[in-house]
PDB file of C-alpha atoms and ligand atoms in Angstrom:
ATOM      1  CA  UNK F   1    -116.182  -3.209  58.290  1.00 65.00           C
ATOM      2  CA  UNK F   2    -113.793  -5.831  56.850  1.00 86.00           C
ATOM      3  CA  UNK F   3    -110.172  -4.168  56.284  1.00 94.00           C
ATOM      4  CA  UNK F   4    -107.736  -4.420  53.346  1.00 94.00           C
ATOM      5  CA  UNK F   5    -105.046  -6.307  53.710  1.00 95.00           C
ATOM      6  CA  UNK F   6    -101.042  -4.934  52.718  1.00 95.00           C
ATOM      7  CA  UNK F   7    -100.789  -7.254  49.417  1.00 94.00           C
ATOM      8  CA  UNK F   8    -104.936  -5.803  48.438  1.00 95.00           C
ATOM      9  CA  UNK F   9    -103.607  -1.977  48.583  1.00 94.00           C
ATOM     10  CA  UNK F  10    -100.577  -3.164  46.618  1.00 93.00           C
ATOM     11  CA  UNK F  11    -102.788  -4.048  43.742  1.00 94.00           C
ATOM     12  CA  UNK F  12    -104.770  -0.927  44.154  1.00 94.00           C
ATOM     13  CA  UNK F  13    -101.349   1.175  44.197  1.00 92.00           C
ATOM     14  CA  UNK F  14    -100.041  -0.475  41.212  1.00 90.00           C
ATOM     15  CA  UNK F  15    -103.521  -0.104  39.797  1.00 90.00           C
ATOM     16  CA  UNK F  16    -104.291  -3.786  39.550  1.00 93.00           C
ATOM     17  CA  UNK F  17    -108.051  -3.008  40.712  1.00 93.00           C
ATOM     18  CA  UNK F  18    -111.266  -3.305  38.058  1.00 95.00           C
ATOM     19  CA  UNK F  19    -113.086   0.050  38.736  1.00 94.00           C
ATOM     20  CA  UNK F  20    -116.226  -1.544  41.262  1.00 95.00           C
ATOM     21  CA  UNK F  21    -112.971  -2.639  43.710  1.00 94.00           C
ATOM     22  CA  UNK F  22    -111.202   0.717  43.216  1.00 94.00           C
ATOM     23  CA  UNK F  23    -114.168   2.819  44.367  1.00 95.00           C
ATOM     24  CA  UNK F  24    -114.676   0.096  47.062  1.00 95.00           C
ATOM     25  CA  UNK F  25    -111.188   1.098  47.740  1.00 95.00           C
ATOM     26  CA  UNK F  26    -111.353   4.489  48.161  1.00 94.00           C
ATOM     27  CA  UNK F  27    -114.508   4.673  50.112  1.00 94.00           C
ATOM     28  CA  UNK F  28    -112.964   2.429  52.298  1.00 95.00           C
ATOM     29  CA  UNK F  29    -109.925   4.854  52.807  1.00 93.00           C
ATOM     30  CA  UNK F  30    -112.139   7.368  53.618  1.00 92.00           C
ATOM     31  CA  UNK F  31    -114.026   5.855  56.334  1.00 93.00           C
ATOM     32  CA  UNK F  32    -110.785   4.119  57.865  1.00 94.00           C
ATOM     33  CA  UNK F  33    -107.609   5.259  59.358  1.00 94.00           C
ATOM     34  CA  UNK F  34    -105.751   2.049  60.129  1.00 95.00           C
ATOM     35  CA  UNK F  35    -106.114   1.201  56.098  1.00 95.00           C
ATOM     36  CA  UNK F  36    -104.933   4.884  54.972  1.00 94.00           C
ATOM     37  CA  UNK F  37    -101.738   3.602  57.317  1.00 94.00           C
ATOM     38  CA  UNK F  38    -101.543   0.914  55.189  1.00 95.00           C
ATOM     39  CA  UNK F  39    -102.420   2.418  52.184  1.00 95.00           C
ATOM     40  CA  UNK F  40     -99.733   4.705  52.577  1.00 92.00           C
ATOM     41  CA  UNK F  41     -97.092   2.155  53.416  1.00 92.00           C
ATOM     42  CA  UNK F  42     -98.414   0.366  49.963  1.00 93.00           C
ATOM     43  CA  UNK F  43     -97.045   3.497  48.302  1.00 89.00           C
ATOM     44  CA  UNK F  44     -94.087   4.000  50.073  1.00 88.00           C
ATOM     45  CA  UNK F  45     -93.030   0.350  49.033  1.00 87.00           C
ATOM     46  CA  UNK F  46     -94.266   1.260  45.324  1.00 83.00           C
ATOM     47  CA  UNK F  47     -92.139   4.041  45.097  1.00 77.00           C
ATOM     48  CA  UNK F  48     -88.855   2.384  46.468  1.00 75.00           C
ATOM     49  CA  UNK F  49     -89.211  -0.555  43.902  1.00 66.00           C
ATOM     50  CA  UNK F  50     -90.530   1.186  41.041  1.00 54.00           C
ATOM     51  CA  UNK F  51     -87.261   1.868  38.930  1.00 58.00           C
ATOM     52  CA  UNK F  52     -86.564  -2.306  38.753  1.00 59.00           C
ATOM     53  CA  UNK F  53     -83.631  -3.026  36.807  1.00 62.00           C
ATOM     54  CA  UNK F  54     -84.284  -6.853  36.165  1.00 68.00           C
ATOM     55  CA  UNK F  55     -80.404  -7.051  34.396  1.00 73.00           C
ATOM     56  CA  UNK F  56     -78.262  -4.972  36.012  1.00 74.00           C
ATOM     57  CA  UNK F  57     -75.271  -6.285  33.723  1.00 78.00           C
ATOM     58  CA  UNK F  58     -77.502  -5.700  30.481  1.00 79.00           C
ATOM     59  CA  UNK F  59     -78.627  -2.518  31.620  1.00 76.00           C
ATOM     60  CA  UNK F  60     -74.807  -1.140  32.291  1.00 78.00           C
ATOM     61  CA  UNK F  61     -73.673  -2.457  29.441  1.00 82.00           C
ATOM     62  CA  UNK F  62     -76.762  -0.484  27.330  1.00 81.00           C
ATOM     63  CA  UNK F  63     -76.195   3.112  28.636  1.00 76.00           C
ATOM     64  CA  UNK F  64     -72.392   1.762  27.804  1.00 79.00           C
ATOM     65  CA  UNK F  65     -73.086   1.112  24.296  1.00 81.00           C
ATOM     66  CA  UNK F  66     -75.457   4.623  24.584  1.00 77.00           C
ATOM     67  CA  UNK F  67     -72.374   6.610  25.212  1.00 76.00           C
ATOM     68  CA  UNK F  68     -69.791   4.877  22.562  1.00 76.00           C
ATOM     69  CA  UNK F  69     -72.397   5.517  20.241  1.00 73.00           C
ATOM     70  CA  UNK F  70     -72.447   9.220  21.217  1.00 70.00           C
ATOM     71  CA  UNK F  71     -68.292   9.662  20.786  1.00 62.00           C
ATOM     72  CA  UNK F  72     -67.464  10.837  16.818  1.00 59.00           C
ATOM     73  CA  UNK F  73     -64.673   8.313  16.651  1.00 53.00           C
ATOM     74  CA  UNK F  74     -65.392   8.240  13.490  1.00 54.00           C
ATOM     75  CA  UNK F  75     -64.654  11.631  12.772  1.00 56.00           C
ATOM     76  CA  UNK F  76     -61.456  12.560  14.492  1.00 55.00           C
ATOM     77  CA  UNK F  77     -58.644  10.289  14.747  1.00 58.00           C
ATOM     78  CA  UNK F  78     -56.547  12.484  17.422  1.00 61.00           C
ATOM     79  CA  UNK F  79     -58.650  15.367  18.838  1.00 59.00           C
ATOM     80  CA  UNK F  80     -55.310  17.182  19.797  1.00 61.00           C
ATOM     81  CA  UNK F  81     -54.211  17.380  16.448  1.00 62.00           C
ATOM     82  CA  UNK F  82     -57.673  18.322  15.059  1.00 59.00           C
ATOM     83  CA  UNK F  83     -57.778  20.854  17.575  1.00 62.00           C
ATOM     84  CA  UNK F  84     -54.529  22.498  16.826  1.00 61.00           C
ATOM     85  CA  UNK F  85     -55.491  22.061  13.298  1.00 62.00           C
ATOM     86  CA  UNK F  86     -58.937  24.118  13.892  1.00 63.00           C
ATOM     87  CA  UNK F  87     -57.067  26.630  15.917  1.00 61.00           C
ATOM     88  CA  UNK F  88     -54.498  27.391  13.737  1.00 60.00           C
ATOM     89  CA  UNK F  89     -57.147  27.373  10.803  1.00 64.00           C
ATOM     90  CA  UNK F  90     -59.055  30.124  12.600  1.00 67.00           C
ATOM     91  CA  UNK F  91     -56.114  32.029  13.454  1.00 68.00           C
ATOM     92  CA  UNK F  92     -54.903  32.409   9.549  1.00 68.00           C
ATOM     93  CA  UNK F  93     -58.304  33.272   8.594  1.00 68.00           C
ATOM     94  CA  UNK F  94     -58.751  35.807  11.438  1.00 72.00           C
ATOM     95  CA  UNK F  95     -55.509  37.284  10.006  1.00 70.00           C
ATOM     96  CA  UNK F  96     -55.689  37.562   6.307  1.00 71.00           C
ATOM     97  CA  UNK F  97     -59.038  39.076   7.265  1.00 75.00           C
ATOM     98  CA  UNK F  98     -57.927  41.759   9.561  1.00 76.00           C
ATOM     99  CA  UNK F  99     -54.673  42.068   6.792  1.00 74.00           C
ATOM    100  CA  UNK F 100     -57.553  42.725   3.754  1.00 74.00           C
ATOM    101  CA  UNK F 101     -59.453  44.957   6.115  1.00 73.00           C
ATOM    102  CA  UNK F 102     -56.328  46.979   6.707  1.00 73.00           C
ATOM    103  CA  UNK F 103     -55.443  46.886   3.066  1.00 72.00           C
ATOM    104  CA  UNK F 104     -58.556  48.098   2.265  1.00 71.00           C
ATOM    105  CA  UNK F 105     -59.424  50.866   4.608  1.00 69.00           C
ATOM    106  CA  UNK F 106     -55.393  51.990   3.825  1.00 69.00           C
ATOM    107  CA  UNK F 107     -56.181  52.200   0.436  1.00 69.00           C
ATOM    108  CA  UNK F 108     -59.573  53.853   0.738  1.00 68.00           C
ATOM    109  CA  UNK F 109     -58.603  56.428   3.086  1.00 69.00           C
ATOM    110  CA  UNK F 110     -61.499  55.141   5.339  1.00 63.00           C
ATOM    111  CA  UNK F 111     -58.985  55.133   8.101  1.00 63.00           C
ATOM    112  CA  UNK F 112     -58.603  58.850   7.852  1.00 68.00           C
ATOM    113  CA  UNK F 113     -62.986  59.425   8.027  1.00 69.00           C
ATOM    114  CA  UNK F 114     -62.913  56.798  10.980  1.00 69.00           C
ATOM    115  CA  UNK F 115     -60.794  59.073  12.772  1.00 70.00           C
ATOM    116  CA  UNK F 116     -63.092  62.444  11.764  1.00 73.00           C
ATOM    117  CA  UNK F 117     -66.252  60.420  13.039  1.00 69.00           C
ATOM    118  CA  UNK F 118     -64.779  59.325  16.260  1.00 69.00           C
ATOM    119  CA  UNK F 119     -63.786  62.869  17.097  1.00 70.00           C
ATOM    120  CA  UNK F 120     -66.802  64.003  16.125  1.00 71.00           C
ATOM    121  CA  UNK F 121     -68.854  61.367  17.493  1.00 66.00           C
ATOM    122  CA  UNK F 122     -66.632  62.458  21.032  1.00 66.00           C
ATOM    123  CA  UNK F 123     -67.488  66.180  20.896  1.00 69.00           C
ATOM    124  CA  UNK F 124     -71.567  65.540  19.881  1.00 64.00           C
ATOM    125  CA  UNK F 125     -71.869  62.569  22.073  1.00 56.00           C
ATOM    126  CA  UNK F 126     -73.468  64.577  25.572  1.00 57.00           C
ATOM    127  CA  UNK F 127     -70.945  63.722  28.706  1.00 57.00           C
ATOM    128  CA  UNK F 128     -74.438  64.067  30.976  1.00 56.00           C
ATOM    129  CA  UNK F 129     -76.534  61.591  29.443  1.00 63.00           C
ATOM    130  CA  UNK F 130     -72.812  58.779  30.463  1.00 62.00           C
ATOM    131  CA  UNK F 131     -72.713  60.233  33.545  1.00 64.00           C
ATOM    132  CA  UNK F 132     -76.813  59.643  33.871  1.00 67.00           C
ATOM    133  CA  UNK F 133     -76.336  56.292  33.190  1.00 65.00           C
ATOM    134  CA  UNK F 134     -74.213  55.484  35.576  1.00 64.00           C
ATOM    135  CA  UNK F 135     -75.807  56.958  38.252  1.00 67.00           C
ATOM    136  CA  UNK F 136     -79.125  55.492  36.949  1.00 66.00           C
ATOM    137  CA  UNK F 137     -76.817  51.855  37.276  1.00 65.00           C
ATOM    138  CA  UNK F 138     -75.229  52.768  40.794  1.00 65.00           C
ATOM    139  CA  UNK F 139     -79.253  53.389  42.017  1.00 62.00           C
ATOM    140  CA  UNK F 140     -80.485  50.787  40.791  1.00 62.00           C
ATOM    141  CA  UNK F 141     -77.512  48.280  42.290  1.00 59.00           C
ATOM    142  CA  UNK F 142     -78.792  50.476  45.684  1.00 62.00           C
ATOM    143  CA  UNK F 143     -82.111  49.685  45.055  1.00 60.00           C
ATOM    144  CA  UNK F 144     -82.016  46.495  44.533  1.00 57.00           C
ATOM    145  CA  UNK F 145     -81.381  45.178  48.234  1.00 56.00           C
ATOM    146  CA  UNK F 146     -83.847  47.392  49.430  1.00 53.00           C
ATOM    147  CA  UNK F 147     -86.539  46.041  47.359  1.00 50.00           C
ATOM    148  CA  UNK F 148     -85.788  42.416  48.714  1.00 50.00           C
ATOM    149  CA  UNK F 149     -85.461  43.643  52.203  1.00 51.00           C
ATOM    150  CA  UNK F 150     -89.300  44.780  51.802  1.00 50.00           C
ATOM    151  CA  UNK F 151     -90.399  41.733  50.088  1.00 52.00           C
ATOM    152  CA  UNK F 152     -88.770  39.295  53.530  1.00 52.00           C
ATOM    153  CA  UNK F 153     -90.710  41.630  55.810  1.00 54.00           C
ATOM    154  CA  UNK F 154     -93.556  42.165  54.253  1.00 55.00           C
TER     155      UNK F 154
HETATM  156 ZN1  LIG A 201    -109.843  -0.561  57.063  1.00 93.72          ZN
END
């Protein structure tokens, strides 16, 4: 039986082989131990030099290029500013919203049926079916544990 040398299961890691050598190959790896040892280095040494970065410079200066791209300089010229700008923005609207809604429900009197349907909705609205829930949510946080202490020993 004539053995493989290192540099011959290089090319058959990096899949240099035509197919009649690959099967050769593999047949051979069956049948011998000493080659699997080698063919297994082979891949070993694949693996560590497979990500080759031929211009390390270049390739820096790429994903560098890659990220300035990314940034909306463009867009804002002092993200502080446009921050405080957005945030101030929101707050106003936020206000003269809440302001309208007040108007409004003020005007409408809806502020007066709120207040009948949340007393109402108090004295319909069951005290059990809360207190249910919680004790359904206090089992099941006691459950829980238990259910992976069964699961490790089973
Ligand atoms: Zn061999």
């Amino acid at each position: 039986m004539k053995h493989k040398t290192f540099e011959e299961w290089m090319t058959y890691v990096r899949d240099e082989v035509d197919e009649k050598t690959r099967v050769e190959f593999e047949n051979h790896l069956y049948e011998c131990d000493q080659c699997m040892e080698v063919y297994l280095e082979a891949i070993e040494r694949q693996e560590t030099s497979f990500p080759t970065v031929t211009d390390p410079d270049g390739f820096t200066d790429g994903i560098m290029a890659m990220i300035e791209q990314e940034k909306p300089v463009t867009k804002i010229e002092n993200p502080r500013t446009y921050a405080k700008t957005k945030f101030y923005q929101k707050s106003v609207f936020h206000y003269l919203v809440a302001a309208t809604m007040t108007l409004l429900l003020m005007t409408t009197g809806v502020f007066q049926e709120l207040m009948t349907i949340v007393t109402d909705f108090e004295n319909k609205s069951p005290k059990e079916s809360i207190t249910e829930g919680i004790m359904k949510e206090t089992f099941s946080f006691v459950e829980e544990p238990n259910q992976t202490n069964k699961e490790a020993n089973e």
